[in-house]
mmCIF file of C-alpha atoms in Angstrom:
data_model
loop_
_atom_site.group_PDB
_atom_site.id
_atom_site.type_symbol
_atom_site.label_atom_id
_atom_site.label_comp_id
_atom_site.label_asym_id
_atom_site.label_seq_id
_atom_site.Cartn_x
_atom_site.Cartn_y
_atom_site.Cartn_z
ATOM 1 C CA MET A 10 95.162 109.448 64.169
ATOM 2 C CA ASN A 11 98.606 107.946 64.721
ATOM 3 C CA PHE A 12 99.091 107.223 68.446
ATOM 4 C CA ASP A 13 102.760 106.267 68.027
ATOM 5 C CA ARG A 14 104.311 108.168 70.957
ATOM 6 C CA ARG A 15 107.315 109.078 68.789
ATOM 7 C CA LYS A 16 105.107 110.948 66.296
ATOM 8 C CA ALA A 17 101.857 112.076 67.906
ATOM 9 C CA THR A 18 101.846 115.541 69.484
ATOM 10 C CA ILE A 19 99.216 117.789 70.987
ATOM 11 C CA GLY A 20 99.479 119.840 67.829
ATOM 12 C CA ASP A 21 98.200 116.880 65.789
ATOM 13 C CA MET A 22 94.930 116.872 67.733
ATOM 14 C CA SER A 23 91.870 119.043 67.445
ATOM 15 C CA PRO A 24 91.637 121.706 70.210
ATOM 16 C CA SER A 25 88.682 120.024 71.899
ATOM 17 C CA PHE A 26 90.305 116.584 71.843
ATOM 18 C CA ALA A 27 93.625 118.004 73.075
ATOM 19 C CA THR A 28 91.813 119.713 75.957
ATOM 20 C CA LEU A 29 90.108 116.452 76.880
ATOM 21 C CA VAL A 30 93.430 114.577 76.865
ATOM 22 C CA ILE A 31 95.088 117.216 79.043
ATOM 23 C CA ARG A 32 92.220 117.097 81.540
ATOM 24 C CA LEU A 33 92.401 113.312 81.723
ATOM 25 C CA VAL A 34 96.147 113.453 82.335
ATOM 26 C CA ILE A 35 95.673 116.025 85.111
ATOM 27 C CA LEU A 36 92.941 113.951 86.723
ATOM 28 C CA GLN A 37 95.160 110.883 86.602
ATOM 29 C CA CYS A 38 98.013 112.769 88.264
ATOM 30 C CA VAL A 39 95.735 114.095 91.009
ATOM 31 C CA PHE A 40 93.694 111.022 91.799
ATOM 32 C CA MET A 41 96.056 108.197 90.823
ATOM 33 C CA GLU A 42 99.324 109.002 92.597
ATOM 34 C CA ASN A 43 100.421 105.376 92.310
ATOM 35 C CA PRO A 44 99.654 103.171 89.286
ATOM 36 C CA ASP A 45 98.518 100.420 91.677
ATOM 37 C CA ASP A 46 95.974 102.653 93.447
ATOM 38 C CA LEU A 47 93.040 101.249 91.496
ATOM 39 C CA ALA A 48 94.057 97.660 92.238
ATOM 40 C CA ALA A 49 94.568 98.529 95.912
ATOM 41 C CA GLY A 50 91.257 100.392 96.217
ATOM 42 C CA ILE A 51 93.014 103.653 97.143
ATOM 43 C CA GLU A 52 91.409 106.954 96.164
ATOM 44 C CA THR A 53 92.905 110.324 97.098
ATOM 45 C CA THR A 54 92.028 113.971 96.466
ATOM 46 C CA PRO A 55 94.061 117.183 96.082
ATOM 47 C CA GLN A 56 93.402 117.739 99.807
ATOM 48 C CA PHE A 57 95.592 114.756 100.665
ATOM 49 C CA LYS A 58 98.407 115.409 103.080
ATOM 50 C CA ARG A 59 100.740 113.130 104.958
ATOM 51 C CA PHE A 60 99.711 112.294 108.495
ATOM 52 C CA SER A 61 101.546 113.662 111.514
ATOM 53 C CA GLN A 62 101.967 110.920 114.100
ATOM 54 C CA ARG A 63 101.609 113.557 116.789
ATOM 55 C CA ASN A 64 97.910 113.504 115.879
ATOM 56 C CA ASP A 65 97.265 109.806 116.405
ATOM 57 C CA VAL A 66 94.971 109.316 119.368
ATOM 58 C CA PHE A 67 97.622 107.612 121.510
ATOM 59 C CA SER A 68 100.033 110.529 121.058
ATOM 60 C CA ARG A 69 97.247 113.034 121.637
ATOM 61 C CA ALA A 70 96.565 111.356 124.980
ATOM 62 C CA PHE A 71 99.807 112.974 126.170
ATOM 63 C CA TRP A 72 99.311 116.539 124.906
ATOM 64 C CA ASP A 73 95.715 117.150 123.784
ATOM 65 C CA ASP A 74 93.389 117.999 126.669
ATOM 66 C CA THR A 75 90.403 116.727 124.678
ATOM 67 C CA VAL A 76 91.924 113.226 124.971
ATOM 68 C CA ARG A 77 94.341 113.439 127.898
ATOM 69 C CA SER A 78 92.915 112.789 131.351
ATOM 70 C CA ALA A 79 93.768 111.129 134.639
ATOM 71 C CA ALA A 80 91.912 108.075 133.337
ATOM 72 C CA SER A 81 94.008 107.922 130.154
ATOM 73 C CA GLN A 82 97.216 108.124 132.186
ATOM 74 C CA ALA A 83 95.944 105.324 134.424
ATOM 75 C CA PHE A 84 95.235 103.277 131.305
ATOM 76 C CA PHE A 85 98.848 103.496 130.116
ATOM 77 C CA ALA A 86 100.166 102.870 133.627
ATOM 78 C CA SER A 87 98.070 99.700 133.884
ATOM 79 C CA TYR A 88 100.400 98.038 131.367
ATOM 80 C CA ARG A 89 103.303 98.426 133.806
ATOM 81 C CA MET A 90 102.032 96.378 136.774
ATOM 82 C CA GLU A 91 99.584 99.007 137.993
ATOM 83 C CA ALA A 92 96.346 97.468 136.756
ATOM 84 C CA ILE A 93 93.485 97.277 139.209
ATOM 85 C CA PRO A 94 91.986 93.775 138.990
ATOM 86 C CA ARG A 95 88.224 93.436 138.929
ATOM 87 C CA ARG A 96 85.915 90.551 139.664
ATOM 88 C CA GLY A 97 84.657 90.370 136.111
ATOM 89 C CA ASP A 98 85.685 87.384 134.025
ATOM 90 C CA GLY A 99 88.743 88.294 131.963
ATOM 91 C CA PHE A 100 89.834 91.132 134.244
ATOM 92 C CA THR A 101 91.318 89.249 137.199
ATOM 93 C CA GLN A 102 94.877 89.674 138.387
ATOM 94 C CA LYS A 103 96.061 86.665 136.382
ATOM 95 C CA ASP A 104 94.457 88.094 133.215
ATOM 96 C CA PHE A 105 96.262 91.415 133.634
ATOM 97 C CA ALA A 106 99.447 89.554 134.615
ATOM 98 C CA LEU A 107 99.408 87.546 131.378
ATOM 99 C CA ARG A 108 98.640 90.625 129.309
ATOM 100 C CA ASN A 109 101.425 92.721 130.821
ATOM 101 C CA ALA A 110 103.949 89.877 130.600
ATOM 102 C CA SER A 111 103.077 89.440 126.921
ATOM 103 C CA TRP A 112 104.256 93.003 126.248
ATOM 104 C CA LEU A 113 107.626 92.545 128.000
ATOM 105 C CA ILE A 114 109.934 92.152 124.978
ATOM 106 C CA SER A 115 108.231 95.009 123.165
ATOM 107 C CA ASP A 116 108.519 97.194 126.277
ATOM 108 C CA ILE A 117 112.230 96.462 126.666
ATOM 109 C CA MET A 118 112.813 97.528 123.070
ATOM 110 C CA THR A 119 110.724 100.698 123.276
ATOM 111 C CA ASP A 120 112.407 101.790 126.513
ATOM 112 C CA ARG A 121 115.971 101.576 125.152
ATOM 113 C CA PHE A 122 116.233 105.167 123.956
ATOM 114 C CA ALA A 123 113.194 106.774 125.605
ATOM 115 C CA THR A 124 115.441 109.213 127.488
ATOM 116 C CA ASP A 125 116.563 110.489 124.068
ATOM 117 C CA GLY A 126 112.944 111.076 123.054
ATOM 118 C CA ARG A 127 112.704 107.925 120.929
ATOM 119 C CA ARG A 128 109.973 105.415 121.759
ATOM 120 C CA GLU A 129 111.113 102.970 119.138
ATOM 121 C CA GLY A 130 108.632 100.750 117.383
ATOM 122 C CA PHE A 131 105.759 103.108 118.162
ATOM 123 C CA GLN A 132 106.930 106.709 117.750
ATOM 124 C CA ALA A 133 110.364 106.254 116.168
ATOM 125 C CA PRO A 134 111.951 103.667 113.873
ATOM 126 C CA ILE A 135 114.001 100.939 115.529
ATOM 127 C CA SER A 136 117.711 101.712 115.836
ATOM 128 C CA ASN A 137 120.026 99.389 113.975
ATOM 129 C CA ASP A 138 122.411 97.254 116.020
ATOM 130 C CA THR A 139 123.948 95.692 112.908
ATOM 131 C CA PRO A 140 126.209 97.609 110.489
ATOM 132 C CA VAL A 141 125.647 97.311 106.753
ATOM 133 C CA ALA A 142 128.100 94.810 105.264
ATOM 134 C CA GLY A 143 130.720 96.395 103.047
ATOM 135 C CA GLU A 144 130.116 93.938 100.230
ATOM 136 C CA LYS A 145 126.669 93.325 98.746
ATOM 137 C CA VAL A 146 125.251 89.899 98.039
ATOM 138 C CA HIS A 147 123.893 90.085 94.488
ATOM 139 C CA PHE A 148 120.951 87.957 93.372
ATOM 140 C CA GLU A 149 120.296 86.910 89.793
ATOM 141 C CA THR A 150 116.951 88.695 89.688
ATOM 142 C CA PRO A 151 114.801 90.877 91.965
ATOM 143 C CA SER A 152 112.412 87.918 92.182
ATOM 144 C CA ALA A 153 115.206 85.743 93.565
ATOM 145 C CA ALA A 154 116.060 88.449 96.090
ATOM 146 C CA SER A 155 112.422 88.701 97.228
ATOM 147 C CA ALA A 156 112.139 84.930 97.548
ATOM 148 C CA ASN A 157 115.268 84.924 99.692
ATOM 149 C CA VAL A 158 113.989 87.651 102.020
ATOM 150 C CA LYS A 159 110.602 85.950 102.342
ATOM 151 C CA LYS A 160 112.295 82.647 103.174
ATOM 152 C CA ALA A 161 114.244 84.361 105.955
ATOM 153 C CA ALA A 162 111.105 86.150 107.201
ATOM 154 C CA VAL A 163 109.239 82.870 107.622
ATOM 155 C CA PHE A 164 112.297 81.312 109.278
ATOM 156 C CA PHE A 165 112.366 84.094 111.877
ATOM 157 C CA GLY A 166 108.661 83.584 112.573
ATOM 158 C CA ALA A 167 106.623 85.852 110.284
ATOM 159 C CA ASP A 168 103.303 84.381 109.177
ATOM 160 C CA LEU A 169 103.009 86.500 106.026
ATOM 161 C CA CYS A 170 105.440 88.539 103.961
ATOM 162 C CA GLY A 171 104.870 90.856 101.015
ATOM 163 C CA VAL A 172 106.923 93.504 99.226
ATOM 164 C CA THR A 173 105.866 96.857 97.818
ATOM 165 C CA ASN A 174 107.539 99.956 96.458
ATOM 166 C CA LEU A 175 108.078 102.675 99.041
ATOM 167 C CA ASP A 176 105.128 105.056 98.627
ATOM 168 C CA PRO A 177 106.052 108.336 100.371
ATOM 169 C CA ARG A 178 102.376 109.203 100.896
ATOM 170 C CA TRP A 179 102.174 106.740 103.773
ATOM 171 C CA LEU A 180 105.287 107.964 105.587
ATOM 172 C CA TYR A 181 104.449 110.133 108.572
ATOM 173 C CA ALA A 182 105.141 113.819 108.084
ATOM 174 C CA ASP A 183 107.282 113.665 111.221
ATOM 175 C CA ARG A 184 107.888 111.579 114.312
ATOM 176 C CA VAL A 185 107.178 112.333 117.973
ATOM 177 C CA ASP A 186 109.821 113.286 120.531
ATOM 178 C CA VAL A 187 108.313 111.656 123.620
ATOM 179 C CA ARG A 188 110.216 113.904 126.018
ATOM 180 C CA ASP A 189 107.883 116.813 125.295
ATOM 181 C CA MET A 190 105.598 115.382 122.552
ATOM 182 C CA SER A 191 107.017 117.796 119.991
ATOM 183 C CA THR A 192 107.620 116.844 116.369
ATOM 184 C CA ALA A 193 110.991 115.661 115.088
ATOM 185 C CA PRO A 194 112.287 114.594 111.648
ATOM 186 C CA LEU A 195 111.876 110.967 110.595
ATOM 187 C CA ASP A 196 115.609 110.756 109.821
ATOM 188 C CA LEU A 197 115.274 107.844 107.405
ATOM 189 C CA PRO A 198 118.403 107.176 105.336
ATOM 190 C CA GLU A 199 118.304 108.279 101.709
ATOM 191 C CA GLY A 200 117.909 105.839 98.869
ATOM 192 C CA LEU A 201 115.255 103.562 100.392
ATOM 193 C CA THR A 202 113.113 102.080 97.621
ATOM 194 C CA HIS A 203 111.071 99.161 98.985
ATOM 195 C CA VAL A 204 109.047 98.081 101.990
ATOM 196 C CA VAL A 205 108.976 94.494 103.235
ATOM 197 C CA VAL A 206 105.692 94.035 105.127
ATOM 198 C CA LEU A 207 105.377 91.230 107.674
ATOM 199 C CA GLY A 208 102.145 89.779 109.073
ATOM 200 C CA HIS A 209 101.972 88.233 112.552
ATOM 201 C CA GLU A 210 98.939 86.105 113.434
ATOM 202 C CA MET A 211 97.234 86.773 116.764
ATOM 203 C CA ASP A 212 96.161 83.827 118.914
ATOM 204 C CA PRO A 213 92.696 82.782 117.636
ATOM 205 C CA GLU A 214 91.372 81.662 121.025
ATOM 206 C CA LEU A 215 92.445 84.799 122.869
ATOM 207 C CA VAL A 216 90.939 86.967 120.130
ATOM 208 C CA ARG A 217 87.645 85.188 120.784
ATOM 209 C CA SER A 218 87.798 86.402 124.412
ATOM 210 C CA TYR A 219 87.660 90.125 123.577
ATOM 211 C CA PRO A 220 86.803 92.410 125.287
ATOM 212 C CA SER A 221 89.041 91.349 128.176
ATOM 213 C CA ALA A 222 92.493 91.879 129.607
ATOM 214 C CA LEU A 223 93.109 88.252 128.645
ATOM 215 C CA GLY A 224 92.353 89.130 125.022
ATOM 216 C CA GLY A 225 94.864 91.964 125.310
ATOM 217 C CA ALA A 226 97.553 89.323 125.788
ATOM 218 C CA ALA A 227 97.051 88.349 122.138
ATOM 219 C CA THR A 228 97.972 91.892 121.115
ATOM 220 C CA GLY A 229 100.963 92.161 123.439
ATOM 221 C CA ARG A 230 102.350 88.770 122.470
ATOM 222 C CA GLU A 231 102.425 89.680 118.786
ATOM 223 C CA TYR A 232 104.034 93.068 119.425
ATOM 224 C CA SER A 233 106.771 91.259 121.336
ATOM 225 C CA HIS A 234 107.059 88.640 118.601
ATOM 226 C CA GLU A 235 107.153 91.179 115.801
ATOM 227 C CA ALA A 236 109.758 93.278 117.622
ATOM 228 C CA ALA A 237 112.150 90.323 117.576
ATOM 229 C CA ILE A 238 111.239 89.174 114.064
ATOM 230 C CA VAL A 239 111.458 92.559 112.347
ATOM 231 C CA MET A 240 114.788 93.346 114.027
ATOM 232 C CA GLN A 241 116.221 89.958 113.027
ATOM 233 C CA LEU A 242 115.100 90.279 109.414
ATOM 234 C CA ALA A 243 116.473 93.833 109.202
ATOM 235 C CA ALA A 244 119.798 92.566 110.571
ATOM 236 C CA TYR A 245 119.812 89.817 107.929
ATOM 237 C CA ILE A 246 119.249 92.316 105.106
ATOM 238 C CA ARG A 247 121.985 94.587 106.473
ATOM 239 C CA ASN A 248 124.338 91.610 106.613
ATOM 240 C CA LEU A 249 123.587 91.130 102.902
ATOM 241 C CA GLY A 250 124.963 94.630 102.321
ATOM 242 C CA TYR A 251 121.758 96.669 102.050
ATOM 243 C CA GLN A 252 120.098 99.364 104.142
ATOM 244 C CA ALA A 253 117.257 98.062 106.322
ATOM 245 C CA VAL A 254 115.237 100.051 108.853
ATOM 246 C CA ALA A 255 112.990 97.986 111.128
ATOM 247 C CA SER A 256 109.609 99.507 111.960
ATOM 248 C CA MET A 257 106.417 98.561 113.789
ATOM 249 C CA ASN A 258 103.708 101.215 114.343
ATOM 250 C CA ASP A 259 106.193 104.034 113.797
ATOM 251 C CA THR A 260 107.375 105.955 110.723
ATOM 252 C CA GLY A 261 104.450 105.227 108.420
ATOM 253 C CA LEU A 262 100.924 103.866 108.038
ATOM 254 C CA VAL A 263 101.348 100.115 107.701
ATOM 255 C CA ILE A 264 97.749 99.347 106.661
ATOM 256 C CA PRO A 265 98.024 100.832 103.138
ATOM 257 C CA MET A 266 101.515 99.335 102.836
ATOM 258 C CA ALA A 267 100.145 95.871 103.650
ATOM 259 C CA VAL A 268 97.391 96.348 101.067
ATOM 260 C CA GLN A 269 99.876 97.506 98.424
ATOM 261 C CA ALA A 270 102.098 94.501 99.254
ATOM 262 C CA GLY A 271 99.234 92.189 98.281
ATOM 263 C CA LEU A 272 98.637 90.792 101.765
ATOM 264 C CA GLY A 273 94.934 91.626 101.946
ATOM 265 C CA GLU A 274 92.120 94.102 101.445
ATOM 266 C CA TYR A 275 90.973 97.024 103.592
ATOM 267 C CA ALA A 276 87.701 96.489 105.469
ATOM 268 C CA ARG A 277 85.009 98.408 107.344
ATOM 269 C CA ASN A 278 86.658 97.608 110.692
ATOM 270 C CA GLN A 279 89.803 99.371 109.385
ATOM 271 C CA LEU A 280 91.738 96.123 109.403
ATOM 272 C CA VAL A 281 93.383 94.251 106.536
ATOM 273 C CA ILE A 282 91.459 91.082 105.712
ATOM 274 C CA THR A 283 93.854 88.351 104.589
ATOM 275 C CA PRO A 284 92.885 85.050 102.929
ATOM 276 C CA GLN A 285 94.971 83.139 105.479
ATOM 277 C CA PHE A 286 93.945 84.693 108.814
ATOM 278 C CA GLY A 287 91.147 87.140 108.098
ATOM 279 C CA PRO A 288 91.671 90.294 110.217
ATOM 280 C CA ARG A 289 93.616 88.496 112.969
ATOM 281 C CA LEU A 290 97.046 90.043 112.319
ATOM 282 C CA ARG A 291 99.516 92.658 113.472
ATOM 283 C CA PHE A 292 101.889 94.109 110.879
ATOM 284 C CA SER A 293 105.489 95.276 110.936
ATOM 285 C CA LYS A 294 107.684 96.539 108.113
ATOM 286 C CA ILE A 295 111.245 97.076 106.927
ATOM 287 C CA PHE A 296 112.363 99.948 104.709
ATOM 288 C CA THR A 297 115.241 98.927 102.450
ATOM 289 C CA ASP A 298 117.212 99.795 99.314
ATOM 290 C CA MET A 299 117.534 96.132 98.346
ATOM 291 C CA PRO A 300 116.376 95.564 94.727
ATOM 292 C CA LEU A 301 113.264 93.441 95.215
ATOM 293 C CA ALA A 302 110.378 92.206 93.088
ATOM 294 C CA THR A 303 107.098 93.565 94.404
ATOM 295 C CA ASN A 304 103.729 91.937 94.967
ATOM 296 C CA ARG A 305 100.609 93.353 93.365
ATOM 297 C CA PRO A 306 97.649 94.479 95.457
ATOM 298 C CA LYS A 307 94.506 92.373 95.182
ATOM 299 C CA ARG A 308 90.822 93.140 95.685
ATOM 300 C CA PRO A 309 89.153 89.721 95.835
ATOM 301 C CA GLY A 310 85.854 91.116 97.111
ATOM 302 C CA VAL A 311 86.222 92.004 100.801
ATOM 303 C CA ALA A 312 85.018 95.573 100.277
ATOM 304 C CA LYS A 313 81.925 94.301 98.455
ATOM 305 C CA PHE A 314 81.209 92.025 101.421
ATOM 306 C CA CYS A 315 81.653 94.948 103.812
ATOM 307 C CA ASP A 316 79.137 96.911 101.751
ATOM 308 C CA ILE A 317 76.418 94.505 102.946
ATOM 309 C CA CYS A 318 77.855 93.695 106.392
ATOM 310 C CA THR A 319 77.902 96.001 109.426
ATOM 311 C CA LYS A 320 78.591 93.450 112.168
ATOM 312 C CA CYS A 321 81.677 95.276 113.427
ATOM 313 C CA ALA A 322 79.900 98.634 113.549
ATOM 314 C CA ASP A 323 76.815 97.098 115.167
ATOM 315 C CA ALA A 324 78.896 95.354 117.851
ATOM 316 C CA CYS A 325 81.017 98.382 118.775
ATOM 317 C CA PRO A 326 79.867 99.443 122.279
ATOM 318 C CA VAL A 327 80.600 103.137 121.645
ATOM 319 C CA LYS A 328 79.568 103.163 117.961
ATOM 320 C CA ALA A 329 83.010 104.259 116.797
ATOM 321 C CA LEU A 330 82.805 102.490 113.422
ATOM 322 C CA PRO A 331 80.910 103.830 110.386
ATOM 323 C CA LEU A 332 77.737 102.229 109.055
ATOM 324 C CA GLY A 333 77.742 103.864 105.632
ATOM 325 C CA PRO A 334 80.017 103.692 102.591
ATOM 326 C CA PRO A 335 83.653 104.824 102.552
ATOM 327 C CA LYS A 336 84.060 108.592 102.494
ATOM 328 C CA PHE A 337 86.618 111.359 102.770
ATOM 329 C CA GLY A 338 87.221 113.271 105.970
ATOM 330 C CA GLY A 339 87.373 112.209 109.584
ATOM 331 C CA GLY A 340 88.596 113.686 112.844
ATOM 332 C CA PRO A 341 92.056 114.961 113.792
ATOM 333 C CA SER A 342 93.358 111.400 114.210
ATOM 334 C CA ALA A 343 92.454 110.433 110.627
ATOM 335 C CA ILE A 344 94.535 110.957 107.504
ATOM 336 C CA GLN A 345 92.908 113.555 105.258
ATOM 337 C CA GLY A 346 92.260 113.260 101.543
ATOM 338 C CA VAL A 347 91.791 109.476 101.421
ATOM 339 C CA LYS A 348 88.433 107.827 100.749
ATOM 340 C CA LYS A 349 87.963 105.031 103.274
ATOM 341 C CA TRP A 350 86.019 103.731 106.229
ATOM 342 C CA THR A 351 87.218 105.797 109.190
ATOM 343 C CA SER A 352 86.561 105.258 112.879
ATOM 344 C CA ASP A 353 85.919 107.839 115.569
ATOM 345 C CA ALA A 354 89.277 107.417 117.307
ATOM 346 C CA GLU A 355 88.216 109.383 120.372
ATOM 347 C CA LYS A 356 85.194 107.154 120.993
ATOM 348 C CA CYS A 357 87.253 104.015 120.437
ATOM 349 C CA PHE A 358 90.019 105.060 122.824
ATOM 350 C CA SER A 359 87.495 106.133 125.457
ATOM 351 C CA PHE A 360 86.263 102.534 125.606
ATOM 352 C CA TRP A 361 89.824 101.236 125.932
ATOM 353 C CA ILE A 362 90.269 103.545 128.909
ATOM 354 C CA LYS A 363 87.065 102.273 130.474
ATOM 355 C CA LEU A 364 88.243 98.667 130.065
ATOM 356 C CA SER A 365 91.817 99.371 131.201
ATOM 357 C CA SER A 366 92.766 97.252 128.187
ATOM 358 C CA ASP A 367 92.648 97.298 124.413
ATOM 359 C CA CYS A 368 89.491 96.253 122.605
ATOM 360 C CA ALA A 369 89.188 94.194 119.421
ATOM 361 C CA ILE A 370 85.484 93.359 119.363
ATOM 362 C CA CYS A 371 85.470 94.488 115.723
ATOM 363 C CA MET A 372 88.095 91.849 114.974
ATOM 364 C CA ARG A 373 86.327 89.120 116.943
ATOM 365 C CA VAL A 374 82.897 89.573 115.331
ATOM 366 C CA CYS A 375 84.227 90.014 111.785
ATOM 367 C CA PRO A 376 82.834 87.177 109.633
ATOM 368 C CA PHE A 377 86.330 86.728 108.158
ATOM 369 C CA ASN A 378 87.733 85.880 111.607
ATOM 370 C CA ARG A 379 87.990 82.156 110.873
ATOM 371 C CA ASP A 380 90.489 79.320 110.673
ATOM 372 C CA PHE A 381 90.851 78.906 106.924
ATOM 373 C CA ARG A 382 92.933 75.749 107.288
ATOM 374 C CA SER A 383 89.699 73.714 107.298
ATOM 375 C CA TRP A 384 87.876 73.122 104.030
ATOM 376 C CA PRO A 385 84.424 74.253 105.272
ATOM 377 C CA GLN A 386 85.907 77.640 106.175
ATOM 378 C CA ARG A 387 87.682 77.885 102.823
ATOM 379 C CA LEU A 388 84.371 77.126 101.132
ATOM 380 C CA TRP A 389 82.762 79.908 103.171
ATOM 381 C CA LEU A 390 85.541 82.264 102.032
ATOM 382 C CA LYS A 391 84.815 81.464 98.389
ATOM 383 C CA LEU A 392 81.151 82.273 98.982
ATOM 384 C CA ALA A 393 81.985 85.514 100.797
ATOM 385 C CA LEU A 394 84.151 86.717 97.910
ATOM 386 C CA SER A 395 81.589 85.786 95.256
ATOM 387 C CA PRO A 396 78.217 87.204 94.203
ATOM 388 C CA ALA A 397 76.783 84.759 96.791
ATOM 389 C CA ARG A 398 78.221 86.933 99.582
ATOM 390 C CA GLY A 399 74.735 87.443 101.010
ATOM 391 C CA LEU A 400 74.473 83.701 101.639
ATOM 392 C CA ALA A 401 77.887 83.742 103.327
ATOM 393 C CA LEU A 402 76.724 86.549 105.606
ATOM 394 C CA TRP A 403 73.580 84.588 106.491
ATOM 395 C CA LEU A 404 75.656 81.472 107.262
ATOM 396 C CA ASP A 405 77.893 83.486 109.587
ATOM 397 C CA ARG A 406 75.221 83.331 112.293
ATOM 398 C CA TRP A 407 76.424 79.794 113.107
ATOM 399 C CA ARG A 408 80.039 80.784 113.639
ATOM 400 C CA GLN A 409 81.497 80.359 117.134
ATOM 401 C CA GLY A 410 80.726 83.189 119.517
ATOM 402 C CA ARG A 411 82.740 84.788 122.291
ATOM 403 C CA LEU A 412 84.973 82.550 124.405
ATOM 404 C CA LYS A 413 84.675 83.163 128.133
ATOM 405 C CA PRO A 414 88.147 83.901 129.529
ATOM 406 C CA ALA A 415 87.590 81.465 132.426
ATOM 407 C CA HIS A 416 87.049 78.694 129.870
ATOM 408 C CA TRP A 417 90.375 79.504 128.234
ATOM 409 C CA TRP A 418 92.176 79.190 131.571
ATOM 410 C CA SER A 419 90.436 75.897 132.396
ATOM 411 C CA ARG A 420 91.423 74.165 129.153
ATOM 412 C CA PRO A 421 94.355 71.729 129.349
#
């Protein structure tokens, strides 16, 4: 049979073979929405639907009585100088003071338009303070344009930068109007084609102190850092003459975007494992119409390691992480129609409330939470991503354990 696309037609094929081809094409359209899905480890079903941010557990804590409580409101208030210090190590007044101060820049940004219902960076994209230049800067190739943007990203302070095509599946179905927790349109400009994903490393020592209010300072510091960095990079792109919408946790699911941008691989603890920093990252993103060369997703073997490792699930105090293989489904705070490891968001958030701080035990105990600048750790990484992953898991028992917050304070 001649498979020259200019000549071959369904009519040239036998009925049974034509039926088989049609079925394969339909299956590809249903289960492979993006040609990079296989490389990214993404599998969807016809039941897939875009996620409404109103259903994330933090939004539900303001309207859903199964999550909202006096304790949850006290949890949020504790980030605005209302924390109740405890005697326990890591939960003293100075620990909460450092944590709350670390969030300051992020808080200033998110409060700017709260009276208009926009909690920017978390439940609405960040408003642009820089107009788009009337004249575009043209680069010789999309690769040159990407290299330029990545250079600027690192200059502003990003630790990682990748580029992917804008995949509408990961955009939220709507945003949240925080005045009454109703839904509102995303209001993204038309013509956006790419996403620039930025990675921001969390402080390794503070991550080792989780669970503690001190550890929460690592989270807050990076949200404040990424707020400045993503706004600066968006302003740079707009000054080049292109649309650029800065975004943090708002507007779309950044985890699959980071995977598609080639920054890392999805893991059991629902974090992106990167070869530079393991899971120890926050991510931000910029939506743009700038013609850019994209990065390809990579699957070096993290998922295969997670298949034999359950350290994050075992260490979770409320057993919010799954022990088995990836699967479809999940609760109301999970995207539907995607095969993945999914946490019990309600259990997870209940522990945050109990702590009066965020928890990242799953990040701390992850075997990939290492400093890969040293050659022994890079050697371990090679083992972990090879068929000798079982040996790497066995060797992980000698990795450093939890850092007592008091020890962090006492260090010079």
